[in-house]
Amino acid sequence: METTTTYVLLGTDGRLTDDPAARDVTPELCRDLYRDMVLARRVDSEAYHLQRQGELGLWLQSLGQEAAQVGSIRAIRDSDPVFPSYRDHAAALCRGIGPEALLAQWRGVRQSGWDPAEHRFGVYTLVLGAQLLHAVGYAMGVQRDGSDDVVLAYFGDGSSSEGEANEAFNWAATVHAPVVFFCQNNQWAISTPTGRQFGAPLHRRAAGFGLATELVDGNDVLGVHAATRRAVEAVRRGGGPALIEATTYRMAGHSTSDDPTRYRTAAELDHWRARDPVDRLRALLDDRGWADGAFLADLDAEADALGAETRRACRALPDPDPTAMFDHVLPGGSPTVDRQRDAYAAYLASFEDAVEEAR
Amino acid sequence: METTTTYVLLGTDGRLTDDPAARDVTPELCRDLYRDMVLARRVDSEAYHLQRQGELGLWLQSLGQEAAQVGSIRAIRDSDPVFPSYRDHAAALCRGIGPEALLAQWRGVRQSGWDPAEHRFGVYTLVLGAQLLHAVGYAMGVQRDGSDDVVLAYFGDGSSSEGEANEAFNWAATVHAPVVFFCQNNQWAISTPTGRQFGAPLHRRAAGFGLATELVDGNDVLGVHAATRRAVEAVRRGGGPALIEATTYRMAGHSTSDDPTRYRTAAELDHWRARDPVDRLRALLDDRGWADGAFLADLDAEADALGAETRRACRALPDPDPTAMFDHVLPGGSPTVDRQRDAYAAYLASFEDAVEEAR
Amino acid sequence: MTTTLSRAITTALHHALESDPSVLVMGQDVGALGGVFRVTDGLQKDFGPERVVDTPIAEAGIVGTAIGLAQRGYRPVCEIQFDGFVYPAFNQITSQLAKIHARTAGRITLPVVIRIPVSGGIGAVEHHSESNEAYFAHTAGLRVVTAATPQDAHWLLRQAIESEDPVVFFEPKCRYWSKGEVADEPDLPLDAARVVRPGTDLTLLTWGSMVETCLAAAAAAEEEGHDLEVVDLRSLSPMDVDALTAAVDRTGRAVVVHEAPTFGGLGGEVAATLAERCFDRLEAPVRRVGGFDVPYPAARLEAHYRPDLDRVLDAVDRTLAY
Amino acid sequence: MTTTLSRAITTALHHALESDPSVLVMGQDVGALGGVFRVTDGLQKDFGPERVVDTPIAEAGIVGTAIGLAQRGYRPVCEIQFDGFVYPAFNQITSQLAKIHARTAGRITLPVVIRIPVSGGIGAVEHHSESNEAYFAHTAGLRVVTAATPQDAHWLLRQAIESEDPVVFFEPKCRYWSKGEVADEPDLPLDAARVVRPGTDLTLLTWGSMVETCLAAAAAAEEEGHDLEVVDLRSLSPMDVDALTAAVDRTGRAVVVHEAPTFGGLGGEVAATLAERCFDRLEAPVRRVGGFDVPYPAARLEAHYRPDLDRVLDAVDRTLAY
Ligand SMILES: Cc1ncc(C[n+]2csc(CCOP(=O)(O)OP(=O)(O)O)c2C)c(N)n1
Ligand SMILES: Cc1ncc(C[n+]2csc(CCOP(=O)(O)OP(=O)(O)O)c2C)c(N)n1
Ligand SMILES: [Mg+2]
Ligand SMILES: [Mg+2]
C-alpha cells in the first residue's frame, strides 16, 4: 500500500519546514491565528467550568483541536458557507459567533444559538455525519447559481463510518460539487479509537471515492491553513470536491459526561500534550520575536474579558417561554399545534388563577 | 490517478491470454462453465417469456451476466455461504435452486423461493445493498466459529451508492471479515449509467476502504473464475476482505417493466453483444475442439428439458392459502395476528356458508 | 381538463418548474426514463438535467442534499422510487428535514417536497406496496398529504411545492391510471379534508388508495338502503379534525378505512379522536378496517390483505346494526 | 436483590452472556467504556472483545451485521446509543429484521434484541430524548417491549434474549437510576401487561417513563378520594389488549399517558381499541395525555413538554367529572 506523508509546515519543534508555503507565513498571520486559538481555548475552558458549576447541561470541549479549526476556517473566505459538527467552537468564534450564541444550546435554553445565514455558519449537527449531505446539497445550489463559493464541512473520524457520510463523499464526487470535507481526526470517537472505526486511513478512502485529498498535521495551524487554502482554491477553480484529514487529538473527555480514563492512558495524553497546537505556534512567535510583550498582554486582557463575558452571557441566558416550543413547528402553521399551544397556555394560566384565588 | 488494468484470461477473440492462470484451464472446467451458462440463459429466457404471457408478475433478466455469476460461484466451495442480490439466477441455479424455487417470488405466490440453509444461498434482497451488511455479520460469525468459510456477496454498480453498502465495506475492513464483495458492474442501474452513480471506479473506492481488490472482465468466465479463486483463497488464508468488480453488461431491460430504448442506444447494445460471454467461451471450446457433437447435443436436450420444466413448474406453482400471510410474523407467535387470522378465516367461511345457503 | 392521476402530477411538476426557477425535481431515474411510473416523463427534456436531476441510488443522499439545496434557496421536489425505499432516508427526514425549522427557531425553512408512490394493488414484489404514512404523520414538523383523484393530485402537489413546509406527498400507485377532471383552480386548501360523498347514516373516513373502495362500498350500501358519507382526509398531518368531527357528529357512526397495517396505524388516531370528540353522539363504536398486522404478503395474496368492498361493508353492517 | 434499573439490565446481559455462548453484546462504546450509561459496564472485561463488541459508528451496520450474525446462529443484543440515533438503522429494522422471518416463510429466525435508551427527563440536548416506540410498534414482525422497574428490566430483557423474535427493547433512561427489587423468577410472560396498582374509579394506561408519573398521580388522587388503577403495558407490540380491556371494563373510565408526541402515537391505538371494545362500559371519553406535537424542545422546556402529575390529574379530573 502506498504510504502518505503528513503535510507539516510548522514542526513539533516550533520551526517552519522548508516547504514553499513557508514563504507566505507572515508575522501578522501568525499573530492572528495565535489570537484566534488562545481566545477559543479560553471560551472552551470557561464553558467547561460553567458546566461543572451546573450552569450548562453539557459541554464538548474543542481543547487541542484549535489549530485544525482555526487554520481551516481562516483559509477560506468569510463568505464561504460552513457546515459544522458540534465541537467546532474555535471555528464558530472565528465567524463572529459570540459566547451567548455558542452556549445557548448547551445550557438548554434553545436548540441552536445563531443565525446560519448571518454567519454563513450552520447550526451544530449532533446526528453524526448528517451535515455532510447538507453541505453537498448546498454546494449543488452554488453550482446552479454560478457562484464561486466553496462549502466547508467539518466532521469527526468516528462520523466517517456512517453510511450518510459515505453517500456524501460519493455524491460530491459524482456531481463534482464545490465542497471541502474537513475531518478532524482526533483519534477517538468517545471510547472508540480509529483502529476500530476504519480499516484504512480516511484520506485514502476519500481518494478512492475520487476526492482530492490532503493529510495534514492538524496541530500545525500554519500547515492546516496552507493545506486548506490549497485545497479550497483548487475547488474554487472547478477542480471538484476535496477531503482534508487533519491529524489532531481530543485533549479532553468526549464531553463533560465522559470519563476518558476508562479507555485511554495518561501516557497517550502526555504524548499529545507535547504536541499542543497553541504552544507550537507560540514557540515560533517567540523564536522569531513576532509577538512582543504588548501583543501578549493585550491578548491576555482580551482573553480575560472574553472569559468574563462568557460567564456573564451564560448566566444571563433567559429561560425560554413555556410556549416557545409551539412556535416554529411548521412554517405554514398547524391547527393541531395551535390548539395545543392555546390549551397549554390556558392550563398554565389556570394555575396562576388558582394561586391568585388562594391569596 | 493510477490506472487499473482489467484482468482478462479469455479474450474477446475467444483465445486465452498468456496469463499464468491459463495453465489451470481444463476442457472439463470449460465444458462445465459453458453448461452452467447455457442452462442459466435458457431459464432466464423462459422466465422472460412466461412474464410476457402473464404467468409471472415481473422478471429481471440475468442475460449477459452469466459469466460473472457462474465464474464466481464456481470458484468458491459449495459450502461457502452466498448473499445474493435479485438478478443472480445463474448463480442460484449453480447452487441447485430449481426453476420452481426461482420463479415463486416473481409469480407472486411466495416472498422467497428456497431454503437458504439448504443451498447456502440467501434469499434475494430487493432493497439495494442491504444484503452486504448481512454478509459481513455472517462473516463475523464465521470468524467466531473458527471456520474457514468465505462469504460471497453479490451486488450491482448502482447499489454501491447506498450508505449501507459503504458501511459494509468499511465494517468488513475494520473487523477483517472473511467476505468477498462481488460487484456485477453491468453499466446501468435502471436508466442511470455508472457515470452518474460514482465519481471514481468502484474497485478503486474499495481499495481506499482497505479491501483487496480485483477488476476483471465480467464477460470472461475463465477470468472471473480465476480472479475469484485468487481472491477467495487469499481471504480464506486470513488476508481480510476483498472486493471484485466484474465489468459486464445488462443485455436486457432492467426488468420486464422497463423500456431501455428510452435511455440507451442500439449501438451500445451491439457493442456488448459482440462481447457475449456465452459466445466467447463457445469460441474457445470450438477452437480447441473441447466440445464434441455429443456434448453439444446433450446440452441442447438438457436445456430444452429445463426449459420445459421451467414452464411446467411455473404454471404448477400453487396459489397460496389466503391465511398463509398470518403464519410467520413472529416466531414466538402473536395474539394480535392470531385474532386476525381467526377472524379472517371466519369471515371467508361466512361467504362459503352464504354460497352454500344460496344453493 | 380530463386526465390521469399520474399525468395530473406531471403537469403540476411542469407548472412548478416553469413558474419558479428555484424548483428542482430530483430522484432516481426521473430524467431520460421519466421515472419508473413515467410521472416525470418529458420534464428533463423541457428543463434540462440541472433542474430535473438523476441522482445516485442513495435515498439519504436525495433528502440530505435536498435539505442543503433548500438552505441555498432552492425548492427541491424529491422522488423516492417506491414506498419501501424511503427508509434509508428516514434519518434525514425525521431528525433533519422535520426538525431544522424548529431547531433554528424558524431561521431556516425547508420547502422540500418528497413524493412517494405508495400502497399496493398493482401485484408488485415485496417492498413495493407499503402503506407507511403513519411513520411520517407521527413525526412533528412534517406535513403529510395524499391524493386520491387527479384534481387533488394536481392541486395538492402545487400547493405543497408552494408551501414553505417540508411535505411528504403520497401518491397511491394503484390510482395512477385513473382518470378525472382537473379544474383550473384548487377548490380546497392544502390541509382540508373533503367530503367526497355526503350521507346521513354513517361516515367512512379514508384516504389514498382506499377512497375509491369506500365510494364503491357506499354505492353498494345505497342499494341496500343505507346512505353512507365518505370523507377523504387528504391531509394526514395536520389532520382536519374539525371536519371529521363535524361529519361524525352528523351521522353518529363511523368506520375508518386504510390500507396500512391496522395496529398503530393512523386509523387509531382518527378513531381515538372521534371517540373522544363525538362521545355523546356516537351510536356505535368506531370500527377500523385496515391491512392486517403482517408484512405485506406476496402479490397473489394482496387482494386478501387489502381492505376491499366486502370487508368495508362487513364493518359498515356491524356498525349500523350495533 | 435490590438494585437499579440500569444494573438490573447489566446483570441480565451478564446472565445471558454466561449461560449462552451464542449471545453477543454489540454497539458503540459498549466495551471498555461500558456504554454511555454504563449499562454494559464490566461485560467486556468478563467476556472479551469478541463477545462484547465495540462497533464502528454505523447504526445500519450494527443491525445489519446482527442480522447476519443471527443467520449464522448467534443471538446479538445490540445497543443503540440514544433513541434519536436509531433512524440510520430504520431500513435494516423495518425492511430486513422485521420481515425476513415472514419473507422466508419461517425458514430464517432472527433472535436479535435492540436495546434503546429512550425518552427524556434527563436534561439532554436534542435527539437524546425521543420517544419513538410508535414507529416500531406499527412495524409488523417486531416485538416491542419496555420496562419501568428493575424487575421488569431484568426479566423482560432475559425473556427478550431467549425469545426467537426480533425485539426492540426500550429502556426509559430517566429511570436508569431508580431502585427496586429483582426477584429470582419472572412473574409475567414477555407479552403481558401488568396492573401495577389496582383501583376502581379510572384506569391509567401507560408505559416506560410515565409509569412512575402515573403512580404519583394515583397517589395524589387518592388523597382526594379517587381510587385510580394503573396499568403498565410493558409489551407495546403485541399488545395485551385483553388485559387492558378487562381493566377498563372494570372501571369504566380510562386515560392513556405516554411521553411520545400525541398525534399518531401509540396512545391512539390504545384509546381506539378501548373505545371500541369497552363502548358500552365507558362512562366518559378515553382521554390521552402525551407529549405535544412538536419536536422535543430544549432541555429547559422539557418539564413543560413531558406529561407530569398535574397534567395527568387534569385529564383524570375531567374524565371523572364527565
Ligand atoms: C448517528 C449518531 N450515532 C451516534 C451518536 C452518539 N455519538 C455522539 S458523539 C459520538 C462520537 C463521534 O466521534 P467523532 O465523529 O470522531 O467526533 P468527535 O466527538 O471525536 O469530535 C457518538 C458515537 C450520534 N451523535 N449520532
Ligand atoms: C433502497 C432501494 N432503492 C431503490 C430501489 C429501486 N431499484 C431497484 S433496482 C434499481 C437499480 C439497481 O442497479 P444495480 O445495483 O446496478 O443493479 P442491477 O439492476 O443493474 O443489477 C433501483 C434503483 C431499490 N430496490 N432499493
Ligand atoms: Mg473523533
Ligand atoms: Mg447495474
PDB file of N, CA and C in Angstrom, chain B residues 16-60:
ATOM      1  N   LEU B  16      -7.188 -17.689 -25.150  1.00  0.00           N
ATOM      2  CA  LEU B  16      -6.630 -17.488 -23.812  1.00  0.00           C
ATOM      3  C   LEU B  16      -5.438 -16.544 -23.891  1.00  0.00           C
ATOM      4  N   THR B  17      -5.356 -15.655 -22.925  1.00  0.00           N
ATOM      5  CA  THR B  17      -4.169 -14.795 -22.844  1.00  0.00           C
ATOM      6  C   THR B  17      -3.028 -15.621 -22.274  1.00  0.00           C
ATOM      7  N   ASP B  18      -1.859 -15.019 -22.177  1.00  0.00           N
ATOM      8  CA  ASP B  18      -0.745 -15.798 -21.645  1.00  0.00           C
ATOM      9  C   ASP B  18      -0.600 -15.648 -20.139  1.00  0.00           C
ATOM     10  N   ASP B  19      -1.687 -15.288 -19.507  1.00  0.00           N
ATOM     11  CA  ASP B  19      -1.693 -15.212 -18.047  1.00  0.00           C
ATOM     12  C   ASP B  19      -1.399 -16.598 -17.474  1.00  0.00           C
ATOM     13  N   PRO B  20      -0.619 -16.663 -16.406  1.00  0.00           N
ATOM     14  CA  PRO B  20      -0.275 -17.973 -15.840  1.00  0.00           C
ATOM     15  C   PRO B  20      -1.496 -18.835 -15.502  1.00  0.00           C
ATOM     16  N   ALA B  21      -2.606 -18.200 -15.155  1.00  0.00           N
ATOM     17  CA  ALA B  21      -3.797 -18.980 -14.798  1.00  0.00           C
ATOM     18  C   ALA B  21      -4.316 -19.814 -15.964  1.00  0.00           C
ATOM     19  N   ALA B  22      -3.895 -19.484 -17.175  1.00  0.00           N
ATOM     20  CA  ALA B  22      -4.332 -20.254 -18.344  1.00  0.00           C
ATOM     21  C   ALA B  22      -3.957 -21.729 -18.190  1.00  0.00           C
ATOM     22  N   ARG B  23      -2.878 -21.982 -17.441  1.00  0.00           N
ATOM     23  CA  ARG B  23      -2.443 -23.365 -17.218  1.00  0.00           C
ATOM     24  C   ARG B  23      -3.507 -24.205 -16.523  1.00  0.00           C
ATOM     25  N   ASP B  24      -4.319 -23.544 -15.680  1.00  0.00           N
ATOM     26  CA  ASP B  24      -5.332 -24.294 -14.917  1.00  0.00           C
ATOM     27  C   ASP B  24      -6.618 -24.519 -15.714  1.00  0.00           C
ATOM     28  N   VAL B  25      -6.678 -23.988 -16.912  1.00  0.00           N
ATOM     29  CA  VAL B  25      -7.908 -24.117 -17.700  1.00  0.00           C
ATOM     30  C   VAL B  25      -7.960 -25.499 -18.338  1.00  0.00           C
ATOM     31  N   THR B  26      -8.912 -26.296 -17.893  1.00  0.00           N
ATOM     32  CA  THR B  26      -9.056 -27.647 -18.437  1.00  0.00           C
ATOM     33  C   THR B  26     -10.304 -27.723 -19.305  1.00  0.00           C
ATOM     34  N   PRO B  27     -10.342 -28.691 -20.208  1.00  0.00           N
ATOM     35  CA  PRO B  27     -11.555 -28.881 -21.013  1.00  0.00           C
ATOM     36  C   PRO B  27     -12.788 -29.090 -20.135  1.00  0.00           C
ATOM     37  N   GLU B  28     -12.631 -29.872 -19.062  1.00  0.00           N
ATOM     38  CA  GLU B  28     -13.781 -30.138 -18.186  1.00  0.00           C
ATOM     39  C   GLU B  28     -14.310 -28.831 -17.605  1.00  0.00           C
ATOM     40  N   LEU B  29     -13.375 -28.032 -17.087  1.00  0.00           N
ATOM     41  CA  LEU B  29     -13.788 -26.766 -16.488  1.00  0.00           C
ATOM     42  C   LEU B  29     -14.579 -25.951 -17.514  1.00  0.00           C
ATOM     43  N   CYS B  30     -14.043 -25.865 -18.708  1.00  0.00           N
ATOM     44  CA  CYS B  30     -14.714 -25.055 -19.732  1.00  0.00           C
ATOM     45  C   CYS B  30     -16.082 -25.621 -20.078  1.00  0.00           C
ATOM     46  N   ARG B  31     -16.152 -26.922 -20.223  1.00  0.00           N
ATOM     47  CA  ARG B  31     -17.452 -27.524 -20.537  1.00  0.00           C
ATOM     48  C   ARG B  31     -18.452 -27.287 -19.409  1.00  0.00           C
ATOM     49  N   ASP B  32     -17.962 -27.466 -18.177  1.00  0.00           N
ATOM     50  CA  ASP B  32     -18.862 -27.266 -17.030  1.00  0.00           C
ATOM     51  C   ASP B  32     -19.385 -25.832 -16.980  1.00  0.00           C
ATOM     52  N   LEU B  33     -18.494 -24.901 -17.136  1.00  0.00           N
ATOM     53  CA  LEU B  33     -18.913 -23.498 -17.064  1.00  0.00           C
ATOM     54  C   LEU B  33     -19.839 -23.155 -18.230  1.00  0.00           C
ATOM     55  N   TYR B  34     -19.511 -23.712 -19.373  1.00  0.00           N
ATOM     56  CA  TYR B  34     -20.354 -23.471 -20.547  1.00  0.00           C
ATOM     57  C   TYR B  34     -21.770 -24.004 -20.304  1.00  0.00           C
ATOM     58  N   ARG B  35     -21.814 -25.192 -19.778  1.00  0.00           N
ATOM     59  CA  ARG B  35     -23.115 -25.794 -19.473  1.00  0.00           C
ATOM     60  C   ARG B  35     -23.908 -24.921 -18.499  1.00  0.00           C
ATOM     61  N   ASP B  36     -23.250 -24.508 -17.417  1.00  0.00           N
ATOM     62  CA  ASP B  36     -23.928 -23.650 -16.434  1.00  0.00           C
ATOM     63  C   ASP B  36     -24.509 -22.408 -17.113  1.00  0.00           C
ATOM     64  N   MET B  37     -23.718 -21.818 -17.975  1.00  0.00           N
ATOM     65  CA  MET B  37     -24.158 -20.567 -18.601  1.00  0.00           C
ATOM     66  C   MET B  37     -25.307 -20.801 -19.568  1.00  0.00           C
ATOM     67  N   VAL B  38     -25.200 -21.850 -20.344  1.00  0.00           N
ATOM     68  CA  VAL B  38     -26.249 -22.140 -21.326  1.00  0.00           C
ATOM     69  C   VAL B  38     -27.572 -22.448 -20.622  1.00  0.00           C
ATOM     70  N   LEU B  39     -27.490 -23.240 -19.573  1.00  0.00           N
ATOM     71  CA  LEU B  39     -28.723 -23.588 -18.853  1.00  0.00           C
ATOM     72  C   LEU B  39     -29.326 -22.351 -18.194  1.00  0.00           C
ATOM     73  N   ALA B  40     -28.478 -21.535 -17.620  1.00  0.00           N
ATOM     74  CA  ALA B  40     -28.978 -20.325 -16.960  1.00  0.00           C
ATOM     75  C   ALA B  40     -29.661 -19.413 -17.973  1.00  0.00           C
ATOM     76  N   ARG B  41     -29.047 -19.298 -19.131  1.00  0.00           N
ATOM     77  CA  ARG B  41     -29.635 -18.428 -20.138  1.00  0.00           C
ATOM     78  C   ARG B  41     -30.995 -18.960 -20.584  1.00  0.00           C
ATOM     79  N   ARG B  42     -31.087 -20.271 -20.626  1.00  0.00           N
ATOM     80  CA  ARG B  42     -32.365 -20.836 -21.039  1.00  0.00           C
ATOM     81  C   ARG B  42     -33.458 -20.539 -20.000  1.00  0.00           C
ATOM     82  N   VAL B  43     -33.152 -20.768 -18.751  1.00  0.00           N
ATOM     83  CA  VAL B  43     -34.150 -20.490 -17.711  1.00  0.00           C
ATOM     84  C   VAL B  43     -34.548 -19.015 -17.746  1.00  0.00           C
ATOM     85  N   ASP B  44     -33.559 -18.163 -17.891  1.00  0.00           N
ATOM     86  CA  ASP B  44     -33.815 -16.715 -17.922  1.00  0.00           C
ATOM     87  C   ASP B  44     -34.744 -16.369 -19.082  1.00  0.00           C
ATOM     88  N   SER B  45     -34.458 -16.965 -20.207  1.00  0.00           N
ATOM     89  CA  SER B  45     -35.258 -16.650 -21.385  1.00  0.00           C
ATOM     90  C   SER B  45     -36.686 -17.209 -21.246  1.00  0.00           C
ATOM     91  N   GLU B  46     -36.808 -18.400 -20.696  1.00  0.00           N
ATOM     92  CA  GLU B  46     -38.150 -18.950 -20.454  1.00  0.00           C
ATOM     93  C   GLU B  46     -38.924 -18.065 -19.492  1.00  0.00           C
ATOM     94  N   ALA B  47     -38.250 -17.641 -18.448  1.00  0.00           N
ATOM     95  CA  ALA B  47     -38.926 -16.810 -17.444  1.00  0.00           C
ATOM     96  C   ALA B  47     -39.390 -15.503 -18.079  1.00  0.00           C
ATOM     97  N   TYR B  48     -38.538 -14.947 -18.923  1.00  0.00           N
ATOM     98  CA  TYR B  48     -38.917 -13.722 -19.625  1.00  0.00           C
ATOM     99  C   TYR B  48     -40.220 -13.945 -20.409  1.00  0.00           C
ATOM    100  N   HIS B  49     -40.252 -15.041 -21.143  1.00  0.00           N
ATOM    101  CA  HIS B  49     -41.450 -15.299 -21.931  1.00  0.00           C
ATOM    102  C   HIS B  49     -42.659 -15.612 -21.059  1.00  0.00           C
ATOM    103  N   LEU B  50     -42.425 -16.300 -19.970  1.00  0.00           N
ATOM    104  CA  LEU B  50     -43.535 -16.562 -19.047  1.00  0.00           C
ATOM    105  C   LEU B  50     -44.112 -15.252 -18.526  1.00  0.00           C
ATOM    106  N   GLN B  51     -43.232 -14.284 -18.262  1.00  0.00           N
ATOM    107  CA  GLN B  51     -43.749 -12.992 -17.810  1.00  0.00           C
ATOM    108  C   GLN B  51     -44.581 -12.359 -18.918  1.00  0.00           C
ATOM    109  N   ARG B  52     -44.084 -12.422 -20.129  1.00  0.00           N
ATOM    110  CA  ARG B  52     -44.800 -11.816 -21.252  1.00  0.00           C
ATOM    111  C   ARG B  52     -46.171 -12.469 -21.453  1.00  0.00           C
ATOM    112  N   GLN B  53     -46.235 -13.740 -21.089  1.00  0.00           N
ATOM    113  CA  GLN B  53     -47.516 -14.457 -21.212  1.00  0.00           C
ATOM    114  C   GLN B  53     -48.407 -14.256 -19.983  1.00  0.00           C
ATOM    115  N   GLY B  54     -47.943 -13.445 -19.040  1.00  0.00           N
ATOM    116  CA  GLY B  54     -48.766 -13.178 -17.873  1.00  0.00           C
ATOM    117  C   GLY B  54     -48.647 -14.213 -16.765  1.00  0.00           C
ATOM    118  N   GLU B  55     -47.667 -15.110 -16.917  1.00  0.00           N
ATOM    119  CA  GLU B  55     -47.518 -16.154 -15.890  1.00  0.00           C
ATOM    120  C   GLU B  55     -46.665 -15.677 -14.715  1.00  0.00           C
ATOM    121  N   LEU B  56     -45.839 -14.685 -14.953  1.00  0.00           N
ATOM    122  CA  LEU B  56     -45.049 -14.085 -13.881  1.00  0.00           C
ATOM    123  C   LEU B  56     -45.420 -12.605 -13.788  1.00  0.00           C
ATOM    124  N   GLY B  57     -45.380 -12.087 -12.569  1.00  0.00           N
ATOM    125  CA  GLY B  57     -45.670 -10.668 -12.403  1.00  0.00           C
ATOM    126  C   GLY B  57     -44.540  -9.804 -12.919  1.00  0.00           C
ATOM    127  N   LEU B  58     -43.327 -10.298 -12.731  1.00  0.00           N
ATOM    128  CA  LEU B  58     -42.140  -9.498 -13.055  1.00  0.00           C
ATOM    129  C   LEU B  58     -40.978 -10.455 -13.227  1.00  0.00           C
ATOM    130  N   TRP B  59     -40.021 -10.054 -14.047  1.00  0.00           N
ATOM    131  CA  TRP B  59     -38.779 -10.821 -14.144  1.00  0.00           C
ATOM    132  C   TRP B  59     -37.643  -9.866 -14.421  1.00  0.00           C
ATOM    133  N   LEU B  60     -36.527 -10.105 -13.757  1.00  0.00           N
ATOM    134  CA  LEU B  60     -35.332  -9.302 -14.005  1.00  0.00           C
ATOM    135  C   LEU B  60     -34.307 -10.221 -14.632  1.00  0.00           C
TER     136      LEU B  60
END
